[in-house]
Coordinates of C-alpha atoms in Angstrom, one line a residue:
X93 CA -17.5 -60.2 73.2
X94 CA -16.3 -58.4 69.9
X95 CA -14.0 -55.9 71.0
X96 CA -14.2 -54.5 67.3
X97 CA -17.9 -54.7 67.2
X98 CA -19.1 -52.0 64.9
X99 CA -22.1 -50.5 62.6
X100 CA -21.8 -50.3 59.0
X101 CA -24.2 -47.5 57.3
X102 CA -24.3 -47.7 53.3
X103 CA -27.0 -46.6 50.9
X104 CA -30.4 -48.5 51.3
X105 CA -30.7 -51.5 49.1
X106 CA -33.7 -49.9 47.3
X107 CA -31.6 -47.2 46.4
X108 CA -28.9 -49.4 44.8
X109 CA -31.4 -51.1 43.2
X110 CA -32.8 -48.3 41.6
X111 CA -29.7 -47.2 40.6
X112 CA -28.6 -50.4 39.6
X113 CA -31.5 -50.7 37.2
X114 CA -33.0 -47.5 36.2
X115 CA -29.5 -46.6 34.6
X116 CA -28.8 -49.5 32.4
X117 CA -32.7 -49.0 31.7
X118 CA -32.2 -45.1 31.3
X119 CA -29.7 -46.1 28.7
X120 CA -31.0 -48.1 26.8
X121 CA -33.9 -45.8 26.2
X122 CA -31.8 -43.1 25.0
X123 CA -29.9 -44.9 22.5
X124 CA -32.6 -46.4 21.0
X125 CA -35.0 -43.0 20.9
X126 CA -31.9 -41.4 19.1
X127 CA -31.3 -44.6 17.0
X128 CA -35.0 -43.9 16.2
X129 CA -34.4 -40.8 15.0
X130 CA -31.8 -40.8 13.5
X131 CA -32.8 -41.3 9.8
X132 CA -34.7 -38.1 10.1
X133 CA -31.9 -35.7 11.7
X134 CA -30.2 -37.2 9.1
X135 CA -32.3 -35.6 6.5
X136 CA -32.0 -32.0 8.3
X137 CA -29.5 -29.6 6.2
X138 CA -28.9 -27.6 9.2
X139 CA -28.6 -30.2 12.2
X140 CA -25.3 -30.6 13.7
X141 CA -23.4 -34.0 13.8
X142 CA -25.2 -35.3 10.6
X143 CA -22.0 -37.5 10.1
X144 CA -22.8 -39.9 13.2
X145 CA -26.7 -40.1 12.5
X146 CA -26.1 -40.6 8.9
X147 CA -24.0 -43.7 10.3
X148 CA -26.7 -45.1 12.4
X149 CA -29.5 -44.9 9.8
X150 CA -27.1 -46.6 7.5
X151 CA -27.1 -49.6 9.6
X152 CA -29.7 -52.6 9.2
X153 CA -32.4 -54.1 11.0
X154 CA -32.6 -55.5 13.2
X155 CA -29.1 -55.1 14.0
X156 CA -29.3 -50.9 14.9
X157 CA -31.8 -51.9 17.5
X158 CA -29.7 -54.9 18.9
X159 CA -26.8 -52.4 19.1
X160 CA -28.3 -48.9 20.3
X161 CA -30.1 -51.3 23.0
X162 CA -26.7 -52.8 24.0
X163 CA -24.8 -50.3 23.8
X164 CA -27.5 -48.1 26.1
X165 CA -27.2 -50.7 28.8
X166 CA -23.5 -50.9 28.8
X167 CA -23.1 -47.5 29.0
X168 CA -25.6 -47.5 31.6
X169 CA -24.0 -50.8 33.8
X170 CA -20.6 -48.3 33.8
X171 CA -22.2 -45.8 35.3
X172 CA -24.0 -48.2 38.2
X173 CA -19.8 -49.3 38.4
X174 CA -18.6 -45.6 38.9
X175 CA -21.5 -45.1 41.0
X176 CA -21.1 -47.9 43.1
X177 CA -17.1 -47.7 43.2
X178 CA -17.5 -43.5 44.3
X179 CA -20.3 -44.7 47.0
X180 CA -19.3 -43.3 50.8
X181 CA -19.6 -46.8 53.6
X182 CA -19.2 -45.5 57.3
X183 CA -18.0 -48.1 59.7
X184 CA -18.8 -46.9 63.5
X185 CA -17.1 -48.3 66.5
X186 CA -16.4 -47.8 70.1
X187 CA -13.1 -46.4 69.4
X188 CA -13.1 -45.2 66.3
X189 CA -14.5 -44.3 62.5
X190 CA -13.8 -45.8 59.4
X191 CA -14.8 -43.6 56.0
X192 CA -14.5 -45.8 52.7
X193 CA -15.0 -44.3 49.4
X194 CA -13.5 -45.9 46.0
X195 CA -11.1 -48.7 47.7
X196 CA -9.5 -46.1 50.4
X197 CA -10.4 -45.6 53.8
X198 CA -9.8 -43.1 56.7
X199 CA -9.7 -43.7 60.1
X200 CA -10.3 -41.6 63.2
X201 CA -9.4 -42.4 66.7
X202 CA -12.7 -41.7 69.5
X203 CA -10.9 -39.6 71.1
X204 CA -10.2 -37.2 68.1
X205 CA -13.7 -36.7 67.8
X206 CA -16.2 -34.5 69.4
X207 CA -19.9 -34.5 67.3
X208 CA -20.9 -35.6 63.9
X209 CA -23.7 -33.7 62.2
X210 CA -24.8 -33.6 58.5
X211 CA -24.5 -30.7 56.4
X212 CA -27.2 -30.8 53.3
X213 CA -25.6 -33.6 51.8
X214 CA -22.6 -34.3 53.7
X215 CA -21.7 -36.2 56.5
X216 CA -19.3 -34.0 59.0
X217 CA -16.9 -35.3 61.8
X218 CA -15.9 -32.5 64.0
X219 CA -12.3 -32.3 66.4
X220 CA -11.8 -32.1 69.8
X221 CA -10.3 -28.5 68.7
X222 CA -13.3 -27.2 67.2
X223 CA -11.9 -27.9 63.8
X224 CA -13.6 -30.7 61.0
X225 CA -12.0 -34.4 60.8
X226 CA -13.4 -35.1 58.0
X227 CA -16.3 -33.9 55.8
X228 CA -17.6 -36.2 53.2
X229 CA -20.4 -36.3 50.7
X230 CA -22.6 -39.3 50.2
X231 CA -26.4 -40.1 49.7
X232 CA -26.0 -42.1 53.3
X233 CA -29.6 -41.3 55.3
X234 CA -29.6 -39.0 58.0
X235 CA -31.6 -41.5 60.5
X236 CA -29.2 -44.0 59.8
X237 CA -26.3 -42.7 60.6
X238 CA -27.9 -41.1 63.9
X239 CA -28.6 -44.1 65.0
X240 CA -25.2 -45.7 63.9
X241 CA -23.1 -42.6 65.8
X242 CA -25.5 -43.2 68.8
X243 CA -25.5 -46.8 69.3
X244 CA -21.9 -46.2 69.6
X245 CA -21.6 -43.1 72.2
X246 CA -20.7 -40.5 70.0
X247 CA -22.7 -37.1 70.7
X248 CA -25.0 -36.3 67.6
X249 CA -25.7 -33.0 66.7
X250 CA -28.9 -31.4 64.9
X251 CA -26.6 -28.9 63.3
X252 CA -23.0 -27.2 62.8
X253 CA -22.6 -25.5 66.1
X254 CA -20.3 -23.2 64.8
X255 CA -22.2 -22.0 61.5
X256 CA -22.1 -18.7 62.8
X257 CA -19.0 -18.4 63.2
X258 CA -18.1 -18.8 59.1
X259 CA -16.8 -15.9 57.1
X260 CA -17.3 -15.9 53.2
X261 CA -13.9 -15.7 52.0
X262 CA -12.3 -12.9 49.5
X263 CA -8.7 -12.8 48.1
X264 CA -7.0 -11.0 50.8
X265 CA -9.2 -11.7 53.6
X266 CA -7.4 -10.4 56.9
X267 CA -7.1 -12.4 60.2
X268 CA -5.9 -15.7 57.9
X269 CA -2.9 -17.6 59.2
X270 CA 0.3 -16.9 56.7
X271 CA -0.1 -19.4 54.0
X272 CA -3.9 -19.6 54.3
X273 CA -5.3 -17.4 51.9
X274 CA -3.0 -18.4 48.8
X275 CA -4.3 -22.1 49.7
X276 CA -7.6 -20.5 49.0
X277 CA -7.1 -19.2 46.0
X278 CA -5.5 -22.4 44.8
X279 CA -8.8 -24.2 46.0
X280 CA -11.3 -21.4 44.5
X281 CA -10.0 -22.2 41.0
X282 CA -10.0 -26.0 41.7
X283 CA -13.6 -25.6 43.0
X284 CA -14.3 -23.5 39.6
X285 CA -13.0 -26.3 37.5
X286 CA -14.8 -29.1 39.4
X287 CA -11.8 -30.6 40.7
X288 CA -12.9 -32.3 44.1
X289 CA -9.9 -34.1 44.5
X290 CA -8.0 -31.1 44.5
X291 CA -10.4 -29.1 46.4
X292 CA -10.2 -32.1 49.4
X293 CA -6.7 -32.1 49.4
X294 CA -6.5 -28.2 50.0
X295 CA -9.3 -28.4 52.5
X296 CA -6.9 -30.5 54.7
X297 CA -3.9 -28.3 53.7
X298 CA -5.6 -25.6 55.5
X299 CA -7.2 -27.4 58.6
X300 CA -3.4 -28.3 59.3
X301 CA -3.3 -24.2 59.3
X302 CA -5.8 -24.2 61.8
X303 CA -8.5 -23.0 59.3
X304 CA -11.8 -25.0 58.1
X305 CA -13.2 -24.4 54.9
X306 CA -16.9 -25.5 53.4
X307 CA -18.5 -23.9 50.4
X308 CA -21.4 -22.9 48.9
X309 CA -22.1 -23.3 45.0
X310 CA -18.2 -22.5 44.9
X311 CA -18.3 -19.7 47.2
X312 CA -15.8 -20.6 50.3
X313 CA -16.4 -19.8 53.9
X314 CA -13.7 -19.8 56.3
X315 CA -13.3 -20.1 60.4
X316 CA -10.4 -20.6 62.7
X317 CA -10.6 -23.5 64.4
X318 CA -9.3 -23.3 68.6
X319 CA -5.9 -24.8 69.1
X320 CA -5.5 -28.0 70.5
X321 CA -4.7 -27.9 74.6

């Protein structure tokens, strides 16, 4: 037998598929509805970015419909590519979990973790001290990776069992660990500017303080997680 027998959950093929399709597709249909029109915003005194439409209209059949509708569908097979390349793969086994998103992956031992749950859109892995392994975003389906987590032992949970226990965070909170709340000011401006990267690397900044972090449409909630035995 496999020692290293596992369960791989990714998107449903359907959903690729749609994705992979409808976007090239989606594309393609804008460029050549603006191509369409452009000869007439060209005509418009008042319309903004005359300059570019002027250019399109200026180019002949049936070469400005061979090119909008090319130029649609690449733009739209770059998108499937980011898509695909950001798209979250969970790897379940008897000792352990493996996330992979855009070439990297994360591992975490079985006996780091205590429950996995999902969270709107995100798929959580919670410590044996209360506090989050990981907690990852993805368009992975709920059923799927309950039965993934479950074929493998782990305990799956309905919900957060410590939702309750989350404080919305203000500069200057009390009862934060030293360090904790200029972390969180740091990651409130990243979360302002939409940078997730940054925002991910705080969030395990402060989980090595002992404190987890989730937010809501860029509010940030805070709890102390229980030290480790």
């Amino acid at each position: 037998m496999d020692a290293r027998r596992s369960t791989v959950v990714t998107e449903p093929r359907s959903q690729v598929a749609l994705v992979s399709v409808g976007f090239p597709v989606l594309g393609a249909a804008v460029l050549f509805g603006l191509k369409s029109i452009a000869g007439w915003v060209a005509g418009l005194s008042w319309a903004p970015m005359q300059g570019p439409f002027r250019l399109v209209a200026s180019v002949p059949e049936p070469w400005a419909t061979v090119g909008s509708l090319g130029i649609g569908v690449l733009g739209g097979l770059v998108i499937v590519g980011m898509a695909a390349y950001e798209r979250l793969a969970v790897e379940v086994f008897n000792e352990g979990v493996e996330f992979t998103r855009g070439g990297k992956s994360r591992n975490f031992d079985r006996t780091l973790v205590s429950g996995v749950f999902v969270d709107g859109k995100k798929v959580v892995l919670l410590g044996v001290d209360t506090g989050e392994l990981a907690r990852e975003s993805s368009d992975l389906r709920t059923e799927d990776l309950a039965e993934a987590f479950q074929t493998h032992g782990y305990q799956w949970l309905e919900k957060d069992p410590y939702e309750d226990r989350y404080r919305r965070w203000a500069a200057g909170t009390p009862d934060l660990p030293p360090g904790a709340d200029a972390l969180l000011k740091v990651r409130a401006e990243a979360l302002r500017k939409g940078d997730h990267e940054d925002a991910a690397q705080l969030r395990e900044e402060l989980s090595r303080l002992g404190v987890v972090v989730r937010e809501d449409r860029k509010r940030q909630f805070w709890r102390l997680a229980r030290p480790a035995s």
